[in-house]
Amino acid sequence: MGKIMQRLVIVLVLALTLISPLETVSSAASETVRAAEAGGENHTDPVISDVKDSDCENTDTAMPDNENPGADEPDTVEPQPVLQGLIRDENGNLFYYKDGVKIKNTWKAVSGSKYYFGKSGKAYVGKRKVGKATYYFSVNGKRKTGWRTINGKKYYFSPKNGKMVTGKKTISHYLCYFSEKGVLLRKIDKNKKMVALTYDDGPSIYTPRILKTLKENNSVATFFVVGNRVPMYSDTVKKAYDMGCEIGNHTYEHKSLPNLSETEVKRQISKTNKEVKKAIGEKPVIMRPTGGATNTNIKKWVGMPSIIWSVDTLDWKTRNADSTRRAVLNRVKDGDIVLMHDLYSATATASETIIPELVRRGYQLVTVSELAECRGGMKETGAYYSFRK
């Protein structure tokens, strides 16, 4: 019995030990509630501290970056390519870049073609001047050579260096004439028939009629002028020369040279040369002795080739247009030199038929010097009647 009581006392003590803190808390809480209900001025709300993210323990398990699609990644800057070679911009202009820099004011060879890039770096197109020379570039900027038709006019650009040709030039089997601006004026086919019409003793009031007919038929002739007549018709002489006709020397006073001294022969030639040079800017390079009369000494004294003839129309004698026309058209052959005189109206009239008819027959009407160049040339002391093959 005594032991039982002793155990009960121990249990009771333990129970009181557990109950005592709860009563204390309960008592404090009851006291707080009573104060709040009383609305006392000394009431203080409980303080709630701010909670920082750093104060909280992170219990999440971190994911590796390569397994976290939401993770931010640093931006990657792709390197820009360096421009090289031929590049065309959005406007179609062509440039050439070397290590990202445009080349300017220079030639450049690319894949066998040549280009020129100007002040802005843009490739030249069309007919363009580079330095003192003119070249032609295609729409793709490539330098082109050979024959080119530009705005209906023909030009030739040398296959050797690409430069535009001016003046007289032999191209293949053609003898060509170009203006200062490179435009083709005339072209003679060395393989085709040709004749040199020549007119003596002028110029005169009838010469312009002959020039008109020649121009209408894209043809030329040679005028052997008498020196003392040139000042009166200097404009006519210049017009003939500008058309491509040749001006030859026919002495100053139309004297027969075999009857003159060396000094007088040379005077007849030199005075005419001076008058012709005043009119056209250059001296004649061929002459015709009066009446065709010459000899070894005269050929040496005149200092230029002597041109005679192979077809004599005798127009000075007949002064008949129909007779002159028949004399030419019934006898003419390839390489002939035809003699007429532009002093007479009948000769001008005959020429209006002769010239177009010869062209229709396939003859090229050329100057004496052109005929000679196409058929082997001339010597300074030579006398020439024709250049027949």
XYZ file of C-alpha atoms in Angstrom:
389
model
C 0.000 0.000 0.000
C 2.797 2.336 0.814
C 4.497 1.754 -2.534
C 1.291 2.442 -4.428
C 0.855 5.782 -2.778
C 4.422 6.702 -3.539
C 3.880 6.053 -7.286
C 0.690 8.139 -7.319
C 2.548 11.076 -5.850
C 5.202 10.906 -8.594
C 2.589 10.804 -11.361
C 0.809 13.782 -9.870
C 3.997 15.819 -9.687
C 4.748 15.116 -13.325
C 1.252 16.130 -14.359
C 1.501 19.434 -12.548
C 4.852 20.129 -14.206
C 3.327 19.769 -17.683
C 0.197 21.800 -16.939
C 1.930 24.809 -15.371
C 3.465 26.391 -18.606
C 0.177 26.085 -20.481
C -1.628 27.950 -17.758
C 1.000 30.699 -17.877
C 0.573 31.146 -21.627
C -3.170 30.998 -21.331
C -3.093 33.569 -18.577
C -0.948 35.971 -20.660
C -3.177 35.588 -23.668
C -6.279 36.227 -21.593
C -4.665 39.351 -20.210
C -3.916 40.674 -23.708
C -7.450 40.064 -24.922
C -8.872 41.870 -21.894
C -6.624 44.864 -22.565
C -7.644 45.027 -26.248
C -11.292 44.885 -25.364
C -10.778 47.653 -22.862
C -9.320 49.853 -25.725
C -6.549 51.138 -23.499
C -4.209 53.867 -24.819
C -1.150 51.825 -23.872
C -1.970 49.054 -26.360
C 0.906 48.195 -28.721
C 0.460 46.061 -31.860
C 2.858 43.226 -32.094
C 5.878 44.014 -34.323
C 6.240 41.972 -37.510
C 9.742 42.134 -38.979
C 10.313 42.332 -42.820
C 11.463 39.066 -44.220
C 14.269 39.114 -46.791
C 14.779 36.495 -49.455
C 18.259 36.032 -48.084
C 16.896 35.132 -44.676
C 14.917 32.272 -46.096
C 16.495 28.942 -46.625
C 16.305 27.925 -50.272
C 15.237 24.363 -50.367
C 14.913 24.193 -54.193
C 17.366 21.970 -55.981
C 19.322 23.993 -58.604
C 19.252 22.732 -62.194
C 22.315 22.797 -64.397
C 22.244 25.609 -67.043
C 22.028 23.149 -69.877
C 18.944 21.595 -68.334
C 17.227 24.907 -67.536
C 15.521 26.337 -70.607
C 14.600 29.512 -68.757
C 18.119 30.459 -67.785
C 19.476 33.711 -69.342
C 22.372 33.301 -71.755
C 24.884 36.005 -72.846
C 24.345 37.516 -76.392
C 26.698 36.203 -79.125
C 27.997 38.785 -81.741
C 28.603 37.193 -85.119
C 31.721 38.579 -86.917
C 30.867 40.549 -90.112
C 32.472 39.260 -93.358
C 35.098 41.509 -95.008
C 33.987 42.616 -98.511
C 36.242 41.337 -101.266
C 36.150 41.512 -105.073
C 33.307 42.669 -107.319
C 30.221 43.768 -105.380
C 27.022 45.236 -106.855
C 24.969 47.546 -104.629
C 21.175 47.785 -104.384
C 21.136 50.351 -107.233
C 22.984 48.038 -109.585
C 26.293 49.930 -109.405
C 29.423 47.802 -109.496
C 32.345 48.288 -107.101
C 35.535 46.438 -106.299
C 36.582 45.891 -102.696
C 40.011 44.987 -101.390
C 40.015 43.995 -97.711
C 36.720 45.824 -97.218
C 37.822 49.067 -98.934
C 36.599 50.318 -102.352
C 39.312 50.858 -104.931
C 39.049 54.175 -106.810
C 40.505 55.869 -109.891
C 42.198 52.727 -111.122
C 42.091 49.844 -113.596
C 41.435 46.335 -112.326
C 41.671 43.022 -114.170
C 39.180 40.403 -112.987
C 38.873 36.953 -114.584
C 40.446 38.149 -117.828
C 38.278 41.287 -118.152
C 39.373 44.852 -117.454
C 37.337 47.362 -115.459
C 37.872 50.988 -114.509
C 36.634 52.256 -111.155
C 36.190 56.029 -110.991
C 36.354 58.732 -108.347
C 33.426 57.308 -106.361
C 34.636 53.745 -106.818
C 31.834 52.954 -109.258
C 32.727 50.937 -112.375
C 32.562 52.919 -115.637
C 29.830 52.014 -118.116
C 29.474 53.108 -121.760
C 31.866 55.385 -123.688
C 34.083 57.029 -121.081
C 37.309 58.992 -121.024
C 40.194 57.830 -118.818
C 43.092 60.254 -118.940
C 43.480 61.391 -122.545
C 42.031 58.235 -124.102
C 38.426 57.112 -124.588
C 37.244 53.562 -123.903
C 34.009 51.604 -124.083
C 32.604 49.597 -121.164
C 29.645 47.197 -121.261
C 26.647 47.464 -118.924
C 28.554 45.032 -116.689
C 31.581 47.329 -116.594
C 33.840 45.194 -118.798
C 36.106 47.051 -121.224
C 35.161 46.157 -124.798
C 37.154 46.389 -128.017
C 36.477 46.229 -131.752
C 33.536 47.793 -133.590
C 30.798 49.362 -131.475
C 27.598 51.125 -132.535
C 26.642 53.870 -130.076
C 23.538 55.994 -130.674
C 23.540 54.938 -134.318
C 27.199 55.900 -134.923
C 30.088 53.506 -135.445
C 33.289 53.556 -133.400
C 36.333 51.317 -133.221
C 38.236 50.469 -130.036
C 41.699 48.983 -130.466
C 41.960 45.285 -129.517
C 45.524 46.015 -128.395
C 44.793 48.588 -125.680
C 41.060 49.348 -125.852
C 41.569 52.970 -126.912
C 39.088 54.632 -129.283
C 40.566 55.151 -132.757
C 40.578 58.551 -134.509
C 41.911 59.694 -137.889
C 42.941 57.226 -140.604
C 43.329 53.591 -139.665
C 43.646 50.325 -141.597
C 41.463 47.697 -139.922
C 41.640 44.256 -141.469
C 41.074 44.851 -145.222
C 39.384 48.210 -144.669
C 40.871 51.685 -144.918
C 38.861 53.682 -142.382
C 38.482 57.347 -141.510
C 37.294 58.482 -138.086
C 36.469 61.958 -136.794
C 38.258 63.553 -133.834
C 35.410 62.210 -131.703
C 35.924 58.691 -133.034
C 32.898 58.520 -135.351
C 33.435 56.464 -138.517
C 33.234 58.779 -141.525
C 34.166 56.486 -144.403
C 35.303 52.920 -144.924
C 36.983 51.562 -148.056
C 36.999 47.836 -148.716
C 40.347 47.036 -150.331
C 38.917 43.853 -151.815
C 36.202 45.644 -153.801
C 36.276 47.659 -157.019
C 37.341 51.304 -156.827
C 37.867 54.266 -159.145
C 39.419 57.720 -158.680
C 37.531 60.562 -160.358
C 39.754 63.620 -160.828
C 38.882 67.208 -161.768
C 41.447 69.700 -163.117
C 41.817 73.463 -163.603
C 39.392 74.594 -160.897
C 38.019 75.554 -158.570
C 35.116 77.312 -160.242
C 31.464 78.201 -159.796
C 30.584 74.645 -160.910
C 32.674 72.845 -158.315
C 29.955 73.038 -155.597
C 27.552 71.144 -157.879
C 30.027 68.290 -158.171
C 30.603 68.312 -154.408
C 26.863 68.094 -153.817
C 26.578 65.011 -156.043
C 29.546 63.366 -154.347
C 28.091 63.975 -150.901
C 24.694 62.597 -151.877
C 26.409 59.384 -152.956
C 28.817 59.111 -150.009
C 31.733 59.451 -152.410
C 34.869 61.544 -152.830
C 37.127 62.716 -155.656
C 40.452 64.468 -156.223
C 40.621 68.115 -157.316
C 43.865 69.259 -158.933
C 43.639 73.005 -158.384
C 45.387 75.861 -160.168
C 47.101 77.916 -157.475
C 46.083 81.391 -158.601
C 42.392 80.395 -158.527
C 42.415 79.098 -154.950
C 42.110 82.503 -153.186
C 38.876 83.246 -155.084
C 37.333 79.912 -154.088
C 39.049 79.112 -150.797
C 35.716 78.241 -149.138
C 34.948 75.740 -151.884
C 38.395 74.165 -151.556
C 37.936 73.891 -147.787
C 34.488 72.347 -148.216
C 35.876 69.711 -150.586
C 38.676 68.907 -148.168
C 36.317 68.650 -145.184
C 34.174 66.179 -147.150
C 37.161 63.886 -147.532
C 38.125 64.906 -151.042
C 41.784 65.292 -151.925
C 43.312 68.579 -153.078
C 46.183 68.131 -155.532
C 48.643 70.611 -157.058
C 48.117 71.604 -160.734
C 50.763 74.371 -160.917
C 50.192 78.017 -160.094
C 49.485 79.425 -163.567
C 48.695 76.280 -165.563
C 52.007 76.378 -167.433
C 53.505 73.434 -169.303
C 56.382 72.313 -167.098
C 58.797 70.859 -169.728
C 59.222 74.401 -171.067
C 60.323 75.805 -167.692
C 63.573 75.920 -165.766
C 64.061 74.003 -162.562
C 63.609 77.213 -160.573
C 60.361 78.072 -162.331
C 58.994 74.543 -161.986
C 59.652 74.636 -158.267
C 58.066 78.099 -158.018
C 54.894 76.870 -159.747
C 54.662 74.039 -157.237
C 55.600 75.942 -154.070
C 53.250 78.887 -154.687
C 50.326 76.535 -155.202
C 51.263 74.589 -152.091
C 51.177 77.806 -150.059
C 47.729 78.792 -151.328
C 46.315 75.357 -150.646
C 47.770 75.332 -147.159
C 46.133 78.690 -146.449
C 42.783 77.218 -147.467
C 42.856 73.790 -145.824
C 45.777 73.828 -143.386
C 48.082 71.395 -145.183
C 50.020 71.080 -148.416
C 49.106 68.753 -151.299
C 50.953 65.427 -151.444
C 50.319 64.725 -155.141
C 50.442 66.838 -158.300
C 49.350 66.687 -161.915
C 51.516 68.316 -164.566
C 49.686 70.534 -167.027
C 48.521 68.422 -169.980
C 50.146 65.397 -168.321
C 53.502 66.527 -169.736
C 56.443 65.432 -167.606
C 59.939 63.980 -167.749
C 62.572 62.564 -165.439
C 63.798 65.979 -164.256
C 60.305 67.342 -163.642
C 59.330 64.289 -161.637
C 62.367 64.929 -159.476
C 61.863 68.710 -159.177
C 58.204 68.646 -158.164
C 59.024 66.539 -155.108
C 55.825 64.475 -155.090
C 54.159 61.733 -157.164
C 52.898 62.835 -160.595
C 49.379 61.635 -161.378
C 48.372 61.202 -165.010
C 45.202 59.275 -166.059
C 43.867 56.148 -167.732
C 40.467 57.472 -168.877
C 40.403 60.851 -170.669
C 36.875 62.169 -171.166
C 37.982 65.097 -173.391
C 35.285 67.106 -171.630
C 37.397 70.271 -172.079
C 37.028 69.752 -175.835
C 33.468 68.457 -176.266
C 31.881 70.377 -173.378
C 29.000 67.972 -173.776
C 27.498 66.191 -170.763
C 26.340 63.121 -172.682
C 29.709 62.659 -174.374
C 31.493 62.921 -171.033
C 29.112 60.453 -169.442
C 29.661 57.858 -172.192
C 33.431 58.299 -172.082
C 33.440 57.245 -168.447
C 30.720 54.622 -168.219
C 31.724 52.789 -171.412
C 35.412 52.498 -170.552
C 35.898 52.541 -166.798
C 37.595 49.614 -165.039
C 38.657 48.792 -161.508
C 41.669 50.919 -160.525
C 41.197 53.612 -163.187
C 42.036 57.298 -162.818
C 39.443 59.363 -164.722
C 40.254 62.865 -166.033
C 37.601 65.606 -166.051
C 37.573 69.388 -165.522
C 35.362 71.278 -163.069
C 35.551 74.471 -165.131
C 32.518 73.476 -167.198
C 28.815 73.265 -166.494
C 28.514 70.240 -168.807
C 31.014 68.328 -166.662
C 29.019 69.082 -163.503
C 25.894 67.851 -165.292
C 27.627 64.685 -166.499
C 28.884 64.026 -162.972
C 25.306 63.983 -161.708
C 24.820 60.815 -163.790
C 28.307 59.306 -163.677
C 28.723 59.274 -159.897
C 25.501 57.478 -158.874
C 25.823 55.032 -161.777
C 29.343 53.988 -160.768
C 28.152 53.476 -157.198
C 25.253 51.382 -158.485
C 27.742 49.210 -160.376
C 29.601 48.494 -157.158
C 32.513 50.898 -157.538
C 33.892 52.744 -154.546
C 34.733 56.331 -155.536
C 37.978 57.186 -153.750
C 40.790 59.726 -153.898
C 43.987 59.070 -155.821
C 46.000 58.644 -152.619
C 43.445 56.185 -151.255
C 43.471 54.190 -154.471
C 47.258 54.064 -154.380
C 47.337 53.015 -150.723
C 44.944 50.171 -151.409
C 46.975 49.046 -154.429
C 50.558 49.172 -153.254
C 51.418 52.842 -152.750
C 53.427 55.454 -154.688
C 56.994 56.716 -154.933
C 57.817 60.407 -154.700
C 59.389 60.541 -158.163
C 56.904 58.202 -159.824
C 54.303 58.941 -162.486
C 51.045 56.966 -162.241
C 48.368 56.416 -164.887
C 46.186 53.927 -163.057
C 46.165 51.333 -160.287
C 44.487 48.524 -162.143
C 45.061 45.039 -160.768
